[in-house]
C-alpha positions as MATLAB code, in Angstrom:
seq = 'MQATGSHVFRIDRFARVKEKVANGALVRSGTFGVGSHGWRIHCYPNGNVEQTKGSMSLFLKQTSHAMAGDATATFKMSILDQSWKPWRTWSMDEHRFTGDGWGWDRFMKLEDLEKEKHLEDGCLSVLCDVTVDIGPSTDDYYTAHEVAAAPAQELKLAPPPFELHVVRIVVLLVGGENNDGLLLWYWKDRGCFADGLVLGLGRGWS';
ca = [
       8.899    6.075   -0.386;
       7.282    2.684    0.096;
       3.824    1.150    0.278;
       3.155   -1.971    2.342;
       0.221   -4.361    2.319;
      -0.719   -7.896    3.366;
      -3.002  -10.610    2.060;
      -4.079  -13.988    3.426;
      -4.722  -16.745    0.900;
      -6.879  -19.566    2.338;
      -7.055  -22.853    0.480;
     -10.026  -24.859    1.700;
      -9.680  -28.635    2.021;
      -6.008  -28.446    1.201;
      -5.442  -32.196    1.715;
      -8.007  -32.942   -0.970;
      -6.668  -30.212   -3.254;
      -3.183  -31.700   -2.905;
      -4.494  -35.061   -4.055;
      -6.395  -33.671   -7.032;
      -3.912  -31.087   -8.319;
      -1.047  -32.597  -10.298;
       2.597  -31.591  -10.208;
       3.031  -28.377  -12.215;
      -0.596  -27.263  -11.674;
      -1.442  -24.291   -9.483;
      -4.139  -22.684   -7.431;
      -4.073  -18.909   -7.104;
      -5.457  -16.227   -4.854;
      -7.627  -13.327   -5.860;
      -5.913  -10.117   -6.917;
      -4.919   -7.690   -4.165;
      -3.383   -4.244   -4.512;
      -0.219   -2.809   -2.982;
       1.617    0.301   -4.203;
      -0.712    0.842   -7.216;
       0.126   -2.646   -8.496;
      -1.936   -5.825   -8.603;
      -0.631   -9.060   -7.059;
      -1.582  -12.711   -6.693;
      -0.222  -15.622   -4.705;
       0.426  -18.731   -6.810;
       0.545  -22.017   -4.941;
       1.674  -25.304   -6.492;
       0.489  -27.894   -3.932;
       2.660  -30.638   -5.479;
       5.558  -28.541   -6.728;
       5.889  -26.431   -9.845;
       8.252  -28.779  -11.723;
       9.119  -32.460  -11.739;
      12.135  -31.918   -9.492;
      10.011  -30.382   -6.723;
       7.467  -33.162   -6.300;
       6.652  -33.678   -2.630;
       7.137  -29.981   -1.855;
       4.828  -27.007   -2.012;
       5.924  -24.116   -4.243;
       4.855  -20.533   -3.542;
       5.254  -17.480   -5.764;
       4.177  -13.856   -5.822;
       2.894  -12.832   -9.242;
       2.522   -9.276  -10.528;
      -0.760   -8.977  -12.445;
      -0.810   -5.284  -13.374;
       2.299   -4.980  -15.536;
       0.377   -4.144  -18.720;
      -1.123   -1.038  -17.082;
       1.290   -0.111  -14.287;
       4.666   -1.243  -15.657;
       7.545   -2.703  -13.657;
       7.469   -2.862   -9.867;
      10.303   -3.184   -7.367;
       9.272   -5.016   -4.215;
      10.380   -7.104   -1.271;
       8.049   -9.691    0.231;
       7.723  -12.579    2.606;
       5.300  -15.480    2.909;
       4.254  -17.349    6.017;
       2.240  -20.448    6.745;
      -0.156  -19.566    9.570;
      -0.820  -22.003   12.378;
      -4.236  -22.644   13.901;
      -3.808  -19.541   16.066;
      -3.175  -17.440   12.932;
       0.429  -16.883   13.905;
       3.285  -17.286   11.393;
       4.790  -20.756   11.715;
       7.068  -21.079    8.669;
       8.284  -17.831    7.071;
      10.559  -17.121    4.128;
      11.632  -13.658    2.985;
      12.666  -12.517   -0.471;
      15.121   -9.719   -1.142;
      14.261   -6.834   -3.427;
      13.142   -7.980   -6.873;
      12.117   -6.016   -9.948;
       8.900   -7.518  -11.287;
       8.325   -7.222  -15.029;
       5.039   -9.079  -15.101;
       6.660  -12.265  -13.814;
       6.350  -14.299  -10.641;
       9.033  -14.751   -8.005;
       9.279  -17.070   -5.045;
      10.306  -20.530   -3.846;
      10.316  -23.852   -5.701;
      10.565  -25.718   -2.390;
       8.838  -23.554    0.184;
       8.362  -26.573    2.422;
       7.951  -30.327    2.271;
       4.385  -31.600    2.347;
       5.256  -34.214    4.959;
       6.404  -31.436    7.312;
       3.136  -29.588    6.819;
       1.093  -32.692    7.513;
       3.215  -33.675   10.513;
       2.873  -30.310   12.225;
      -0.902  -30.329   11.743;
      -1.113  -26.610   11.007;
      -4.161  -26.952    8.792;
      -7.111  -25.231   10.474;
     -10.202  -27.307    9.732;
      -8.349  -28.676    6.712;
      -7.606  -25.166    5.373;
      -4.144  -23.881    4.523;
      -3.594  -20.168    5.253;
      -0.726  -18.343    3.529;
       0.128  -14.802    4.639;
       1.956  -12.593    2.154;
       3.479   -9.251    3.197;
       4.539   -7.021    0.286;
       6.529   -3.769    0.323;
       6.616   -1.842   -2.960;
       9.017    0.962   -3.810;
       6.872    3.806   -5.202;
       9.650    6.376   -5.694;
      10.580    9.594   -3.870;
       7.960   11.420   -1.839;
       6.933   15.030   -2.431;
       8.886   16.033    0.685;
      11.980   14.322   -0.684;
      11.614   16.248   -3.932;
      11.332   19.630   -2.278;
      14.228   18.877    0.045;
      16.454   17.990   -2.908;
      15.215   21.055   -4.795;
      15.977   23.375   -1.885;
      19.448   21.904   -1.439;
      20.177   22.426   -5.127;
      18.908   26.011   -4.981;
      20.811   26.940   -1.808;
      24.132   27.855   -3.488;
      22.317   30.316   -5.770;
      21.005   32.202   -2.740;
      24.548   32.669   -1.453;
      25.836   34.270   -4.643;
      27.248   37.764   -4.235;
      28.085   40.325   -6.847;
      31.731   40.038   -7.751;
      33.773   43.188   -8.274;
      34.405   44.116  -11.910;
      37.601   42.696  -13.382;
      38.910   46.188  -14.046;
      39.361   49.465  -12.212;
      36.642   52.003  -12.845;
      37.655   55.655  -12.737;
      35.124   58.454  -13.120;
      36.439   61.752  -14.332;
      34.076   64.689  -14.641;
      34.974   67.293  -17.172;
      32.724   70.309  -17.113;
      32.327   72.284  -20.284;
      30.176   75.326  -19.760;
      27.510   75.781  -22.350;
      25.843   78.981  -23.344;
      24.225   80.540  -20.274;
      25.840   77.905  -18.027;
      23.931   78.932  -14.935;
      22.738   75.402  -14.350;
      26.275   74.114  -14.536;
      25.340   71.881  -17.481;
      28.200   70.060  -19.043;
      29.538   66.877  -20.491;
      30.227   63.888  -18.307;
      33.166   61.762  -19.304;
      33.357   58.150  -17.981;
      36.769   56.597  -18.266;
      37.781   53.052  -17.423;
      40.996   51.209  -17.785;
      41.607   47.469  -17.759;
      45.101   47.113  -16.463;
      45.112   43.400  -17.307;
      44.771   43.846  -21.025;
      45.592   47.563  -21.287;
      42.231   48.383  -22.843;
      40.786   51.867  -22.402;
      37.272   53.072  -23.043;
      35.350   56.323  -23.033;
      31.676   57.086  -22.541;
      30.324   60.575  -23.011;
      27.033   61.720  -21.566;
      25.246   64.881  -20.612;
      25.659   65.816  -16.980;
      23.275   68.175  -15.199;
      23.228   69.780  -11.799;
      26.728   68.681  -10.848;
      28.741   71.032   -8.608;
];
């Protein structure tokens, strides 16, 4: 079962932010929730490391690991144009978050962003779509449980592994009007040649 959610991170006056924020420094979105986990978008306007200067770096950061534990998720990020439609989109395969961030060192070159003029009133809009694996659903559990229980419903009583012979020996007692007597049960296991006897009182037998 999965939970999906989206968040738009708007960075006002991005051109000015890009000038003021040094390489390796970030700006981050507010926390948003998907799949009982907290998330943030981390943007490095001038790259997250020395080697990525001149590019914008984007990462998805799990913020709820201390309370919610690991999270397995897939996600994608898009730069929105002035019509709020995705213009540049990158997708990330399934990743297990352990409180870390995951994303792209070189999401796009700054010169490409400036050339395309996709900043709406100087604001950069980043759309993040997140899908979190939240485990099997209740329906999945009951389906698996019913499948596991099905063979038990088909069980039938197997015949005993020996032949059972009943022999009734009547011994008349005093005043045997009621045909009271002893009942002798006799069985024989031909496989191991074991015999057994059970004696019991019989009553009302003809």
